[in-house]
C-alpha positions as semicolon CSV with decimal commas, in nm:
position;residue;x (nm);y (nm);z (nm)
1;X;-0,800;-0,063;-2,697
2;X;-1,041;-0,259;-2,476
3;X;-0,794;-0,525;-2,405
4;X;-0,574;-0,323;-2,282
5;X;-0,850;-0,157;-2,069
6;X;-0,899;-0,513;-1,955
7;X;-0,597;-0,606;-1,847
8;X;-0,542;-0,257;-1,692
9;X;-0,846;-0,327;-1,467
10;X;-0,718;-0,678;-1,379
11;X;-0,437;-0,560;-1,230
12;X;-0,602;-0,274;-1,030
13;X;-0,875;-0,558;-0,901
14;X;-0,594;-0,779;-0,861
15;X;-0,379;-0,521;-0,675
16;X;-0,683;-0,412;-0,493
17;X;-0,903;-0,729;-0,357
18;X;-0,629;-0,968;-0,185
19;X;-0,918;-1,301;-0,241
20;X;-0,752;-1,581;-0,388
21;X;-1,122;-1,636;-0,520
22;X;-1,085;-1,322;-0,804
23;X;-0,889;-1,553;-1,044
24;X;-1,203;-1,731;-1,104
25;X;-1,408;-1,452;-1,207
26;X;-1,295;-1,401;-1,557
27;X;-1,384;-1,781;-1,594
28;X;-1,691;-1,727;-1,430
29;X;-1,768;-1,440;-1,669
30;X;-1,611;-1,568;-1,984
31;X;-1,834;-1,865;-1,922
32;X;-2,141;-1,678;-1,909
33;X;-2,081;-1,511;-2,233
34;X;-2,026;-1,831;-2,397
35;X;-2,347;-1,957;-2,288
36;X;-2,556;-1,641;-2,353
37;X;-2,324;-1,623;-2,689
38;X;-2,450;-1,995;-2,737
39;X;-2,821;-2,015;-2,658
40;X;-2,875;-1,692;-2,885
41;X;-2,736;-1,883;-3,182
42;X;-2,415;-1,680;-3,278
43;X;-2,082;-1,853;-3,330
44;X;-1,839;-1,813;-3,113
45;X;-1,569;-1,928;-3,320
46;X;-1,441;-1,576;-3,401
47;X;-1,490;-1,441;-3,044
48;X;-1,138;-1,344;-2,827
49;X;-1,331;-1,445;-2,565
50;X;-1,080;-1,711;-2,461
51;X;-0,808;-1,500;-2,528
52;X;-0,975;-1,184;-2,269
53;X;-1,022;-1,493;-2,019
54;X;-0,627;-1,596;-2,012
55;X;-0,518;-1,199;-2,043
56;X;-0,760;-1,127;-1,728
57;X;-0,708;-1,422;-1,506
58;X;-0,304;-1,343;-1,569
59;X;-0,373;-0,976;-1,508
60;X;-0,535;-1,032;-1,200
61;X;-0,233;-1,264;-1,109
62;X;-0,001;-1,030;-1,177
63;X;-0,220;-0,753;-0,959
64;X;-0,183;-0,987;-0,674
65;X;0,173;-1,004;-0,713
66;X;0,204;-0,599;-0,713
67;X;0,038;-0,631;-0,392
68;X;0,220;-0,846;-0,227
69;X;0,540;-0,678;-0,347
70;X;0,435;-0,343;-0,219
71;X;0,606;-0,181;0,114
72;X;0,253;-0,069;0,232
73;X;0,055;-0,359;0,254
74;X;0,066;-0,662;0,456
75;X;0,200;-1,026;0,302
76;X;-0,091;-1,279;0,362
């Protein structure tokens, strides 16, 4: 259930913010979990973290694409 809330919100930030920068920020925040994950001493071998990372950053992609594609707003 909370991948599919994640990808659900990647598309509405995707769809929503029009920066080219947003497909870095599920890199950006999948990175910072590893770390934190890391210097606390858990594995991260069983973590989907890498898996919510691709689903987001293609979610976001495909948000962008929605709003491009949309009659309302304007093609950058």
């Amino acid at each position: 259930m909370s991948i599919l809330l994640i990808v659900i919100a990647g598309l509405v930030v995707g769809a929503v913010i029009p920066s080219r920068w947003m497909l870095t920020a599920p890199i950006a925040i999948g990175a910072a979990a590893l770390i934190g994950m890391a210097a606390n001493g858990h594995g991260i071998a069983d973590t989907p973290v890498p898996f919510l990372i691709v689903g987001a950053t293609l979610a976001i992609g495909s948000g962008r694409f929605v709003r491009r594609r949309s009659p309302q707003a304007p093609l950058r």
